[in-house]
CSV table of C-alpha atoms in Angstrom, one decimal:
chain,number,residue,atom,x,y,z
L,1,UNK,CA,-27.1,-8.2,-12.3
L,2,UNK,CA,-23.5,-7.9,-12.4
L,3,UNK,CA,-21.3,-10.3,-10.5
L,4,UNK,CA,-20.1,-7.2,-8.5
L,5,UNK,CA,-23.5,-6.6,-7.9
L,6,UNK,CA,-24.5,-9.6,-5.5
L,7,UNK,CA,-22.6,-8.6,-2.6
L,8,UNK,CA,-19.6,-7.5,-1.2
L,9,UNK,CA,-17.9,-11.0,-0.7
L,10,UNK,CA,-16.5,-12.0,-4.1
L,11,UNK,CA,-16.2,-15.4,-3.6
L,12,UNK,CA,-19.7,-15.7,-2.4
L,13,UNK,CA,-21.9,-11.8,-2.2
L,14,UNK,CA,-22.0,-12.4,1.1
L,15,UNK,CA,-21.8,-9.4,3.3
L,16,UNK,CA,-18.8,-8.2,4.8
L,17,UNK,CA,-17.7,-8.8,8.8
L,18,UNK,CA,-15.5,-6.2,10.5
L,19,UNK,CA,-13.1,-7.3,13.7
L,20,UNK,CA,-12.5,-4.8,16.5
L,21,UNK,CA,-9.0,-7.3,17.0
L,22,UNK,CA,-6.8,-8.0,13.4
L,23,UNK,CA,-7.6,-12.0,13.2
L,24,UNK,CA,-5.4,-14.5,11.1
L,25,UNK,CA,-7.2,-15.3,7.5
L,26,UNK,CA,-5.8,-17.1,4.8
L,27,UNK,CA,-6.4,-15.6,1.0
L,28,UNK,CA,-9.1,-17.8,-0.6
L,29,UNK,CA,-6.9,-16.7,-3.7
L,30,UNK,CA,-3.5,-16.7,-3.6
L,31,UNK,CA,-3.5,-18.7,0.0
L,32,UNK,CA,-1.4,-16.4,2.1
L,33,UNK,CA,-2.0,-16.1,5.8
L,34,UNK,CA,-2.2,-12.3,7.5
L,35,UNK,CA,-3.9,-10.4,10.0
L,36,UNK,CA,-6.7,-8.5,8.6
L,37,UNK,CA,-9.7,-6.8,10.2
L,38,UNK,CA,-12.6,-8.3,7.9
L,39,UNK,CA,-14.1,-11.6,5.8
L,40,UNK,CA,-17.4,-12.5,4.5
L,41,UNK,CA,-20.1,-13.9,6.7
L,42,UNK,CA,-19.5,-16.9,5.9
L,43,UNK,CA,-15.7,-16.4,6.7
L,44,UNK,CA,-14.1,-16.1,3.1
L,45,UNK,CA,-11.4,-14.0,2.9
L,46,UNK,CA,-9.3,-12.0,0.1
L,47,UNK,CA,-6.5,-10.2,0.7
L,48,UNK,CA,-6.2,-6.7,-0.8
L,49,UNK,CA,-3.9,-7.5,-3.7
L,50,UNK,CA,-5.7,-10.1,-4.7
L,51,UNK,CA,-8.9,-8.0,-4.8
L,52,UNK,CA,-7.2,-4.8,-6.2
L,53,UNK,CA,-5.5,-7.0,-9.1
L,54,UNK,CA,-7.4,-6.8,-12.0
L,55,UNK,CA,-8.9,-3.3,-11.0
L,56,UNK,CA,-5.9,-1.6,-11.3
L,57,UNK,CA,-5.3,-3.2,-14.4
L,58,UNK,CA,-7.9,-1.9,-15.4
L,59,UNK,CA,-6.8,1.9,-14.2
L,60,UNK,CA,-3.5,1.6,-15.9
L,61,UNK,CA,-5.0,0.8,-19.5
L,62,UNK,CA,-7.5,3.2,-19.6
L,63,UNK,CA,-5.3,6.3,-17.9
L,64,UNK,CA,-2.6,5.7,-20.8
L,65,UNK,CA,-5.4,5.6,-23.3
L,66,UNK,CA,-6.7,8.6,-22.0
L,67,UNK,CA,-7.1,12.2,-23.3
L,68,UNK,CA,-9.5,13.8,-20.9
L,69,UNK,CA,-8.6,16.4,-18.8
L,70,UNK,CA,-11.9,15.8,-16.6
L,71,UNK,CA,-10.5,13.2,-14.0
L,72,UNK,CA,-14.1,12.9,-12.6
L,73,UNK,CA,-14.8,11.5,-16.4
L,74,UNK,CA,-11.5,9.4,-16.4
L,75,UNK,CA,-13.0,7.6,-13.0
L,76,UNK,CA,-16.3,7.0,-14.0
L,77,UNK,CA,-15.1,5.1,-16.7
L,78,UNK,CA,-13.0,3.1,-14.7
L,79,UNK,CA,-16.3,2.1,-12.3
L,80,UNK,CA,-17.9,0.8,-15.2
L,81,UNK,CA,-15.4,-1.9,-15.6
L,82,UNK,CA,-16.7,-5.1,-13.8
L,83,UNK,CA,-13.4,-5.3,-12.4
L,84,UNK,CA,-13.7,-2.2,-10.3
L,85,UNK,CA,-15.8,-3.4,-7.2
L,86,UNK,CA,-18.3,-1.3,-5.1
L,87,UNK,CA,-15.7,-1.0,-2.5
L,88,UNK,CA,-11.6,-2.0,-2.2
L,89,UNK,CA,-8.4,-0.8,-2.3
L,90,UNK,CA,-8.4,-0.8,-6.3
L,91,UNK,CA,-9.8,2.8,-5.1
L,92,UNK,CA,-6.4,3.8,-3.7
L,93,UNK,CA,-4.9,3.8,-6.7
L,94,UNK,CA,-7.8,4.8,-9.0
L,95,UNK,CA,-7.8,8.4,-7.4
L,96,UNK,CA,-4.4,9.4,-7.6
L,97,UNK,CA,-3.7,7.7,-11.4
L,98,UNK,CA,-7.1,9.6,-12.6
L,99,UNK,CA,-5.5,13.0,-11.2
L,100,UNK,CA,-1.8,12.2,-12.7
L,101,UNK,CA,-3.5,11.8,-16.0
L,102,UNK,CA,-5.9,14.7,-16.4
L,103,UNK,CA,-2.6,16.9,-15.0
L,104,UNK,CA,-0.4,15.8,-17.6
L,105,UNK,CA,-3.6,16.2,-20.2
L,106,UNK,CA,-4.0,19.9,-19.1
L,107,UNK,CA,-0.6,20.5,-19.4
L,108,UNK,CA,1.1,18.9,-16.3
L,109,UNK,CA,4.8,18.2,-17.1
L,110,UNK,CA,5.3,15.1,-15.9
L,111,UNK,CA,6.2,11.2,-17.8
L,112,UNK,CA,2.7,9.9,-17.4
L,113,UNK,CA,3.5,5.8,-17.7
L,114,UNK,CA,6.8,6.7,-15.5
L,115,UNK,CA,4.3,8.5,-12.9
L,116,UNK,CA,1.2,5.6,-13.5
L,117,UNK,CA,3.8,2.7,-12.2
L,118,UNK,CA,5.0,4.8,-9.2
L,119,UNK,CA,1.0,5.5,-8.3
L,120,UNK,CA,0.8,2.1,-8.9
L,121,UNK,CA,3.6,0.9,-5.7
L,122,UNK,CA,2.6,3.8,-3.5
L,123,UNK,CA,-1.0,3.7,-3.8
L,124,UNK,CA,-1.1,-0.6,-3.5
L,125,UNK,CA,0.3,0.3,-0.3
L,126,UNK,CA,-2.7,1.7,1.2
L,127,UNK,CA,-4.8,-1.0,3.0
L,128,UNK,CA,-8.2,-1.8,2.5
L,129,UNK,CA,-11.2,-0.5,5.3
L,130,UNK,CA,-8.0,2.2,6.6
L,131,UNK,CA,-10.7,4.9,6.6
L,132,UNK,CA,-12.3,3.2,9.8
L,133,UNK,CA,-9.7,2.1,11.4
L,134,UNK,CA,-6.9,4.1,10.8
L,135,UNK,CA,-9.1,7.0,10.6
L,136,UNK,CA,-7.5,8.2,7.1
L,137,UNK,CA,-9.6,7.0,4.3
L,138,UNK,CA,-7.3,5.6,1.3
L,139,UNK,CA,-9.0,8.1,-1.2
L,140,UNK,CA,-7.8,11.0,0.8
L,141,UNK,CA,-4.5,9.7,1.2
L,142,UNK,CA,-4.1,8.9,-2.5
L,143,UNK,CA,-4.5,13.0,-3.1
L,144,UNK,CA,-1.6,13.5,-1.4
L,145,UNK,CA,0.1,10.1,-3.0
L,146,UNK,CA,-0.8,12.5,-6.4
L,147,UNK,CA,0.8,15.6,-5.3
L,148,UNK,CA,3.9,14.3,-4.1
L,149,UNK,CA,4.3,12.5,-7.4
L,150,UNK,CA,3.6,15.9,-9.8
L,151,UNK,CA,5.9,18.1,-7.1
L,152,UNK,CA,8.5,15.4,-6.3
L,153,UNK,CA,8.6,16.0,-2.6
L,154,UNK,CA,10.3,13.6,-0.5
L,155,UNK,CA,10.3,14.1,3.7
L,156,UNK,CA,13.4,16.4,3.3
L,157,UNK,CA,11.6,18.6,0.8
L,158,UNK,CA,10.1,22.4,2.3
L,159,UNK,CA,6.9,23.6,-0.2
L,160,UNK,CA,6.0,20.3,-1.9
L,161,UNK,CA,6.1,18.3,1.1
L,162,UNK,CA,3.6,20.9,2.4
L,163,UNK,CA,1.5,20.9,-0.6
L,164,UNK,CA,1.5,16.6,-0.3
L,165,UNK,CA,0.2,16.9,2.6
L,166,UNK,CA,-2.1,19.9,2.8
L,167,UNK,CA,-3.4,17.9,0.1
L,168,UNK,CA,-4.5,14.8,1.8
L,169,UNK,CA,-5.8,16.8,4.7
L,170,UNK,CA,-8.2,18.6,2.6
L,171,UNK,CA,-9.6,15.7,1.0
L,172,UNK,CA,-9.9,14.1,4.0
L,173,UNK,CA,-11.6,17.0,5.8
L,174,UNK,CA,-13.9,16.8,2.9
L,175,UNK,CA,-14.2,13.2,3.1
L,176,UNK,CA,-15.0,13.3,7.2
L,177,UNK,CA,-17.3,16.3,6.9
L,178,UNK,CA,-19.7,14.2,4.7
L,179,UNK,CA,-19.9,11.1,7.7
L,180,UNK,CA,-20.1,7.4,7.5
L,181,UNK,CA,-20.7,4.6,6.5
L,182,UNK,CA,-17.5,4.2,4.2
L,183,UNK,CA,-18.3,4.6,0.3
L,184,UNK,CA,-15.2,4.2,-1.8
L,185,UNK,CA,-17.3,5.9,-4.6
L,186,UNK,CA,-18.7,9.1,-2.7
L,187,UNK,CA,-14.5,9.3,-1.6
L,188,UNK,CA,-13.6,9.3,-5.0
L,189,UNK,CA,-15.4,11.7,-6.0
L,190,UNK,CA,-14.9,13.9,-3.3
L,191,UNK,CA,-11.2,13.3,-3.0
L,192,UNK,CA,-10.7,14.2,-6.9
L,193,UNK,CA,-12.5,17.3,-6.3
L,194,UNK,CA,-10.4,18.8,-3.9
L,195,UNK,CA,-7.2,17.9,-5.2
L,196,UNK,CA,-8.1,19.8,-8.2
L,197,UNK,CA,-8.9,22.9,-6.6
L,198,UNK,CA,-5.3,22.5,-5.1
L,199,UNK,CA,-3.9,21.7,-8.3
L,200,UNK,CA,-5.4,24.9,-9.5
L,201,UNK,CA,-4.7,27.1,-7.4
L,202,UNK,CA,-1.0,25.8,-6.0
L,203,UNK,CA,0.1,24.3,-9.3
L,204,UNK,CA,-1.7,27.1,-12.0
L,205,UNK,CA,-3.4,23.5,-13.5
L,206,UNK,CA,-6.7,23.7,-14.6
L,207,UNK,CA,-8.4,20.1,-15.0
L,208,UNK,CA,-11.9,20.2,-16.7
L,209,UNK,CA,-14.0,18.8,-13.5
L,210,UNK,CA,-17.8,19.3,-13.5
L,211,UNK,CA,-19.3,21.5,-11.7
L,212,UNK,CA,-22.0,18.9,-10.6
L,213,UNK,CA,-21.5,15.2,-10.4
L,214,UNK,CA,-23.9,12.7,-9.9
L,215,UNK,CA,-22.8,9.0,-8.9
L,216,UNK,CA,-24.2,5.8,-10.7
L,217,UNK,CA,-24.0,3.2,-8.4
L,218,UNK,CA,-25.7,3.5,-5.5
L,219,UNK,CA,-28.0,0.5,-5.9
L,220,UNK,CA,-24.6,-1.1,-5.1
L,221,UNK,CA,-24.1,0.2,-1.9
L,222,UNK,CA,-26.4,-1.3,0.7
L,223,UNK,CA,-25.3,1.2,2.7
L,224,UNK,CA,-25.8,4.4,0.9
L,225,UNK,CA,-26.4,7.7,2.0
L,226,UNK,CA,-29.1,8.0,-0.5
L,227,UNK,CA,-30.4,11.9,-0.3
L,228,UNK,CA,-27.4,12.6,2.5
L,229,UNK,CA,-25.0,12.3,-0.1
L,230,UNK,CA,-24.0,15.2,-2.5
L,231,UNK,CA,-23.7,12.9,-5.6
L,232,UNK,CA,-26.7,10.8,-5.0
L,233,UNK,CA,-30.2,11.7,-7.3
């Protein structure tokens, strides 16, 4: 079994402990003191840039390397890297890179590394375990992250600023319809889904997504929706 595999602490595999109340932690990492809603059971704590690090690493290589247009494809590929944990903020970015680079593969004018780096800021903006407490899971958000990228809208803009967000709220419709508990894989996918289908039909770009997809890695969610969720088999 993987490293990722052991738990969702990655200092120890421990499980992970949400606070109602943002508590002071201190990054087992990097060292720096915020106020965050979770740590391990045994009270180890990472903050999101220091878990997201090597992830998006990880996202960046393989999206310039990159032909597909099939940005379910693209992300799978990217879960397979031991850097790309069950769960985290890594996901944030993941979604909206994957879409940037099947568009530009299908024919999306756009400078792909340009577009990447700005995915990159936006996206490690977006805070980890958002989805429960903020009620707008970082997946979701990241669709509309994507959208204003490929439309450069801006908060004075009139039809892309409506796409951005129109966007986000489908995915996250999507995203709420299917319930909890959190599963920053079952988001992906969903998210990517329905920011295609707006891609499509808003933008005239057709990106080669399956028509089924089927997740890998739920024997690394102890919380998984098993036969509730459209991806598990």
């Amino acid at each position: 079994m993987s490293e990722r595999n052991r738990g969702a602490c990655l200092v120890c595999g421990e499980n992970l402990t949400y606070y109602p109340q943002a508590v002071e932690m201190e990054c087992v990492f990097c060292g720096k003191k915020e106020l965050s809603h979770a740590s391990c059971e045994k009270g180890h704590y990472v903050c999101d840039a220091c878990h997201a690090k090597k992830g998006i690493e990880v996202i960046m290589e393989i999206c310039q390397k990159t032909n597909s247009k099939n940005p379910v494809e693209i992300a799978r590929k990217i879960m397979e890297d031991p850097y790309i944990y069950m769960h985290g903020p890594e996901h944030h970015v993941m979604v909206g890179a994957v879409l940037l680079t099947a568009y530009r593969n299908s024919g999306g004018d756009i400078d792909l590394k340009e577009a990447l780096e700005e995915m990159k800021e936006r996206g490690s903006q977006i805070p980890g375990g958002v989805c429960g407490f903020w009620g707008c899971c970082g997946a979701g958000v990241s669709t509309g992250i994507y959208m204003s990228i490929v439309t450069g809208a801006t908060p004075l803009a009139g039809r892309s600023w409506g796409l951005a967000n129109r966007t986000t709220a489908k995915a996250l419709e999507a995203i709420g319809e299917l319930g909890g508990p959190r599963c920053c894989k079952r988001d992906t996918f969903t998210a990517i889904r329905k920011a295609a289908e707006m891609t499509a039909k808003e933008l005239g770009i057709e990106m080669d997504c399956p028509a089924e997809i089927v997740c890998a890695f739920s024997e690394e969610n102890q919380q998984c929706l098993k036969k509730a969720c459209p991806y598990h088999r």
